[in-house]
Short mmCIF file of C-alpha atoms in Angstrom, two decimals:
data_model
loop_
_atom_site.label_atom_id
_atom_site.label_comp_id
_atom_site.label_asym_id
_atom_site.label_seq_id
_atom_site.Cartn_x
_atom_site.Cartn_y
_atom_site.Cartn_z
CA UNK A 295 146.69 112.88 130.72
CA UNK A 296 147.83 113.02 127.41
CA UNK A 297 145.61 114.41 124.59
CA UNK A 298 145.13 111.94 121.22
CA UNK A 299 144.59 113.75 118.66
CA UNK A 300 141.44 114.12 117.42
CA UNK A 301 141.17 111.28 114.02
CA UNK A 302 144.49 109.45 115.05
CA UNK A 303 143.72 106.22 115.65
CA UNK A 304 140.96 106.36 112.31
CA UNK A 305 142.67 109.00 109.90
CA UNK A 306 140.06 108.28 107.67
CA UNK A 307 137.11 109.08 109.62
CA UNK A 308 136.87 112.56 108.62
CA UNK A 309 136.47 111.52 104.51
CA UNK A 310 134.67 108.61 105.86
CA UNK A 311 131.47 111.54 107.44
CA UNK A 312 131.82 113.63 104.29
CA UNK A 313 130.99 111.02 101.71
CA UNK A 314 128.54 110.65 104.73
CA UNK A 315 127.08 113.58 105.04
CA UNK A 316 127.29 113.62 101.07
CA UNK A 317 130.11 116.38 101.06
CA UNK A 318 132.46 114.57 97.89
CA UNK A 319 134.78 117.49 97.18
CA UNK A 320 135.48 118.03 100.84
CA UNK A 321 136.40 113.90 100.92
CA UNK A 322 138.59 113.79 97.73
CA UNK A 323 140.85 116.79 99.20
CA UNK A 324 141.22 114.45 102.88
CA UNK A 325 142.16 111.29 100.93
CA UNK A 326 144.27 113.45 99.11
CA UNK A 327 146.20 114.86 101.75
CA UNK A 328 146.70 110.32 102.68
CA UNK A 329 147.54 109.63 99.56
CA UNK A 330 151.27 109.03 100.45
CA UNK A 331 150.14 107.11 103.80
CA UNK A 332 147.86 105.36 103.07
CA UNK A 333 146.63 104.78 99.56
CA UNK A 334 147.49 100.97 99.76
CA UNK A 335 144.37 100.63 101.96
CA UNK A 336 141.58 98.66 100.76
CA UNK A 337 139.32 101.31 102.10
CA UNK A 338 141.43 104.37 101.22
CA UNK A 339 140.85 103.32 98.30
CA UNK A 340 137.27 102.33 98.12
CA UNK A 341 136.37 106.10 100.07
CA UNK A 342 138.54 108.06 97.33
CA UNK A 343 136.18 105.45 94.26
CA UNK A 344 133.16 106.99 96.02
CA UNK A 345 134.38 110.63 96.35
CA UNK A 346 135.45 109.88 92.45
CA UNK A 347 132.70 108.59 91.31
CA UNK A 348 130.25 111.64 92.88
CA UNK A 349 132.44 114.03 91.24
CA UNK A 350 131.86 113.11 87.94
CA UNK A 351 135.60 110.76 87.82
CA UNK A 352 134.41 107.84 86.90
CA UNK A 353 137.62 106.14 85.43
CA UNK A 354 139.33 107.31 88.27
CA UNK A 355 136.63 105.89 90.79
CA UNK A 356 136.60 102.13 88.40
CA UNK A 357 140.90 102.50 88.93
CA UNK A 358 140.63 102.76 92.60
CA UNK A 359 137.69 100.96 93.35
CA UNK A 360 138.72 97.85 91.82
CA UNK A 361 141.63 97.47 94.18
CA UNK A 362 140.22 98.19 96.85
CA UNK A 363 138.00 94.98 95.61
CA UNK A 364 141.21 92.94 94.65
CA UNK A 365 142.66 93.64 97.88
CA UNK A 366 139.47 93.01 100.11
CA UNK A 367 139.34 89.61 98.96
CA UNK A 368 142.80 88.41 99.34
CA UNK A 369 141.89 89.29 102.90
CA UNK A 370 138.98 87.91 102.57
CA UNK A 371 136.91 90.51 103.61
CA UNK A 372 133.47 88.98 102.43
CA UNK A 373 131.48 93.11 103.44
CA UNK A 374 134.33 95.33 101.99
CA UNK A 375 134.56 93.31 98.60
CA UNK A 376 130.72 93.76 98.62
CA UNK A 377 130.70 97.01 99.21
CA UNK A 378 133.63 97.50 96.36
CA UNK A 379 131.76 95.46 94.03
CA UNK A 380 129.37 98.03 94.36
CA UNK A 381 131.27 101.25 93.36
CA UNK A 382 133.49 99.08 90.57
CA UNK A 383 129.84 98.26 89.45
CA UNK A 384 128.99 101.30 89.76
CA UNK A 385 132.94 103.01 88.05
CA UNK A 386 131.63 100.50 84.61
CA UNK A 387 127.65 101.91 84.37
CA UNK A 388 129.01 104.83 83.90
CA UNK A 389 132.02 104.37 81.39
CA UNK A 390 128.92 102.57 79.70
CA UNK A 391 129.96 99.46 79.80
CA UNK A 392 126.42 97.60 80.46
CA UNK A 393 127.30 93.91 80.42
CA UNK A 394 130.41 94.39 83.02
CA UNK A 395 127.62 96.49 85.50
CA UNK A 396 125.65 94.35 85.97
CA UNK A 397 126.78 91.29 86.80
CA UNK A 398 128.94 93.43 89.65
CA UNK A 399 125.73 94.24 90.84
CA UNK A 400 124.08 90.92 90.57
CA UNK A 401 127.57 89.50 92.54
CA UNK A 402 127.08 92.53 95.11
CA UNK A 403 123.69 91.55 95.56
CA UNK A 404 124.27 88.47 95.79
CA UNK A 405 127.01 88.94 99.15
CA UNK A 406 124.32 91.45 100.37
CA UNK A 407 121.90 88.94 100.72
CA UNK A 408 124.64 86.57 102.40
CA UNK A 409 125.17 88.81 105.22
CA UNK A 410 121.85 89.76 104.89
CA UNK A 411 122.56 93.36 104.65
CA UNK A 412 119.43 95.01 103.71
CA UNK A 413 120.68 98.29 103.02
CA UNK A 414 122.98 96.96 100.63
CA UNK A 415 120.58 95.24 98.84
CA UNK A 416 118.57 98.21 98.13
CA UNK A 417 121.61 100.04 96.61
CA UNK A 418 122.39 96.84 94.46
CA UNK A 419 118.34 96.63 93.40
CA UNK A 420 118.21 100.74 92.47
CA UNK A 421 121.61 100.04 90.71
CA UNK A 422 119.93 97.10 88.77
CA UNK A 423 117.09 99.71 87.83
CA UNK A 424 119.50 101.77 86.27
CA UNK A 425 121.26 99.27 84.47
CA UNK A 426 117.63 98.25 82.91
CA UNK A 427 116.75 101.46 82.45
CA UNK A 428 119.46 102.16 79.93
CA UNK A 429 118.76 99.48 78.59
CA UNK A 430 114.76 101.08 77.62
CA UNK A 431 113.70 97.56 79.73
CA UNK A 432 110.85 100.39 81.24
CA UNK A 433 109.12 97.23 83.24
CA UNK A 434 112.13 95.56 84.96
CA UNK A 435 113.56 99.46 85.90
CA UNK A 436 110.01 100.13 87.60
CA UNK A 437 110.57 96.87 89.31
CA UNK A 438 113.91 97.40 91.05
CA UNK A 439 113.33 100.44 91.82
CA UNK A 440 110.02 99.75 93.96
CA UNK A 441 111.44 97.12 94.93
CA UNK A 442 114.75 99.75 96.69
CA UNK A 443 112.64 101.81 97.73
CA UNK A 444 110.33 99.38 99.87
CA UNK A 445 113.29 98.07 101.15
CA UNK A 446 115.26 101.65 102.11
CA UNK A 447 111.64 102.72 104.15
CA UNK A 448 111.76 99.06 105.70
CA UNK A 449 114.87 101.13 106.84
CA UNK A 450 114.18 104.26 107.83
CA UNK A 451 117.21 105.57 104.93
CA UNK A 452 115.83 108.63 103.27
CA UNK A 453 118.76 108.92 100.58
CA UNK A 454 118.18 105.88 99.01
CA UNK A 455 114.49 106.63 99.57
CA UNK A 456 114.85 109.81 97.25
CA UNK A 457 116.25 108.45 95.17
CA UNK A 458 114.51 105.39 94.99
CA UNK A 459 111.64 107.04 94.24
CA UNK A 460 113.04 109.98 92.02
CA UNK A 461 114.18 106.80 89.29
CA UNK A 462 111.03 105.80 89.48
CA UNK A 463 109.18 109.25 89.00
CA UNK A 464 111.59 109.09 85.75
CA UNK A 465 110.58 105.80 84.48
CA UNK A 466 107.16 106.95 85.08
CA UNK A 467 106.77 110.13 83.79
CA UNK A 468 108.60 108.25 79.87
CA UNK A 469 106.08 105.98 80.01
CA UNK A 470 103.37 108.87 80.74
CA UNK A 471 101.13 107.89 83.60
CA UNK A 472 101.33 111.20 85.28
CA UNK A 473 99.44 110.07 88.38
CA UNK A 474 102.00 107.64 90.08
CA UNK A 475 104.65 109.84 88.63
CA UNK A 476 103.33 112.99 91.27
CA UNK A 477 102.85 109.94 93.60
CA UNK A 478 107.03 109.20 93.18
CA UNK A 479 107.98 112.61 92.73
CA UNK A 480 106.05 113.97 95.92
CA UNK A 481 107.84 110.71 98.13
CA UNK A 482 110.74 111.89 96.39
CA UNK A 483 110.60 115.36 97.64
CA UNK A 484 109.45 114.69 101.04
CA UNK A 485 112.14 111.93 102.08
CA UNK A 486 114.92 115.30 100.84
CA UNK A 487 113.45 117.27 102.61
CA UNK A 488 113.51 115.22 105.38
CA UNK A 489 117.16 114.77 104.70
CA UNK A 490 118.55 118.74 104.11
CA UNK A 491 120.50 117.44 102.22
CA UNK A 492 121.50 120.22 99.15
CA UNK A 493 122.27 117.51 96.35
CA UNK A 494 119.48 115.39 96.71
CA UNK A 495 116.78 118.16 97.32
CA UNK A 496 117.99 119.36 94.11
CA UNK A 497 117.55 116.72 91.74
CA UNK A 498 114.51 115.48 93.58
CA UNK A 499 112.58 119.17 93.28
CA UNK A 500 113.71 118.74 89.27
CA UNK A 501 112.08 115.71 88.97
CA UNK A 502 108.74 117.25 90.22
CA UNK A 503 109.38 120.38 88.40
CA UNK A 504 109.18 118.32 85.80
CA UNK A 505 106.14 115.91 86.57
CA UNK A 506 104.82 119.78 86.95
CA UNK A 507 105.44 120.79 83.25
CA UNK A 508 103.85 117.28 81.70
CA UNK A 509 100.86 117.70 83.82
CA UNK A 510 100.25 121.13 82.31
CA UNK A 511 101.30 123.45 85.66
CA UNK A 512 103.91 125.66 83.67
CA UNK A 513 104.20 127.94 86.11
CA UNK A 514 104.82 125.90 89.21
CA UNK A 515 107.31 123.52 87.55
CA UNK A 516 109.09 126.58 86.84
CA UNK A 517 109.56 127.47 90.17
CA UNK A 518 110.74 124.24 91.37
CA UNK A 519 112.69 123.69 87.92
CA UNK A 520 114.65 127.44 89.07
CA UNK A 521 115.06 126.36 92.71
CA UNK A 522 116.56 122.89 91.76
CA UNK A 523 118.64 124.82 88.73
CA UNK A 524 120.24 126.85 91.58
CA UNK A 525 121.02 124.18 93.93
CA UNK A 526 122.92 121.62 92.02
CA UNK A 527 124.51 124.37 90.61
CA UNK A 528 125.89 125.16 93.61
CA UNK A 529 126.52 121.50 94.32
CA UNK A 530 128.69 121.08 90.74
CA UNK A 531 125.88 118.28 90.19
CA UNK A 532 126.01 118.96 86.08
CA UNK A 533 124.35 115.90 85.42
CA UNK A 534 120.97 117.33 86.85
CA UNK A 535 121.83 120.84 86.02
CA UNK A 536 121.46 119.84 82.34
CA UNK A 537 118.22 117.95 83.25
CA UNK A 538 117.04 121.43 84.84
CA UNK A 539 117.49 123.33 81.83
CA UNK A 540 116.24 120.06 79.56
CA UNK A 541 112.78 121.39 81.32
CA UNK A 542 113.25 124.43 81.74
CA UNK A 543 113.16 125.20 77.73
CA UNK A 544 109.98 123.34 77.60
#
């Protein structure tokens, strides 16, 4: 019997799995190795866009996602269009183009509803919460985050639960509702610990540490924030690294 090399029939499988695990540097390396043979594949473009966004290469991510979006539309692949639209909108958001981001996330949400894709609906709600947050629309941001958290909880999607409740905690801290912020932060940390994904645990702990500090528990806040800092430093999460330094300076 002839044995086929692992991954021969699905050369993108390892990169897809790495992204699912939050191993974005490894995914980008795997995708780069396949660039010559697969760079015109819409899935290769989409996976590269996702990995690039998580590594902070936002312009590269936006370009790849736009190309993936165009390819999926030409194929009439609605599911692919939905996923690429969400990543393209995330790229626009990271580049400060909030109007484009909102239009893109709303389009992805519309497609997700057509496909009854609750996971994508939750992700779009969370992303629209981010747009509202950066427009200083705190009430709308919180509404979107809680909507996303509830959908993620229905699905048992731990990463989404952690992210949505973490985001809700940010809004609640800024509006000085510390009791609700503590509840949201605890939910984020609980989901992150069950997930066992260091990057997620890092920013969840960072948010929890900031809540501790604002509540007056400096010693606990310092311990949690320093733990978060060391985690995100290793995970190359520069944004959360800066946030931890900000909290530690308090």
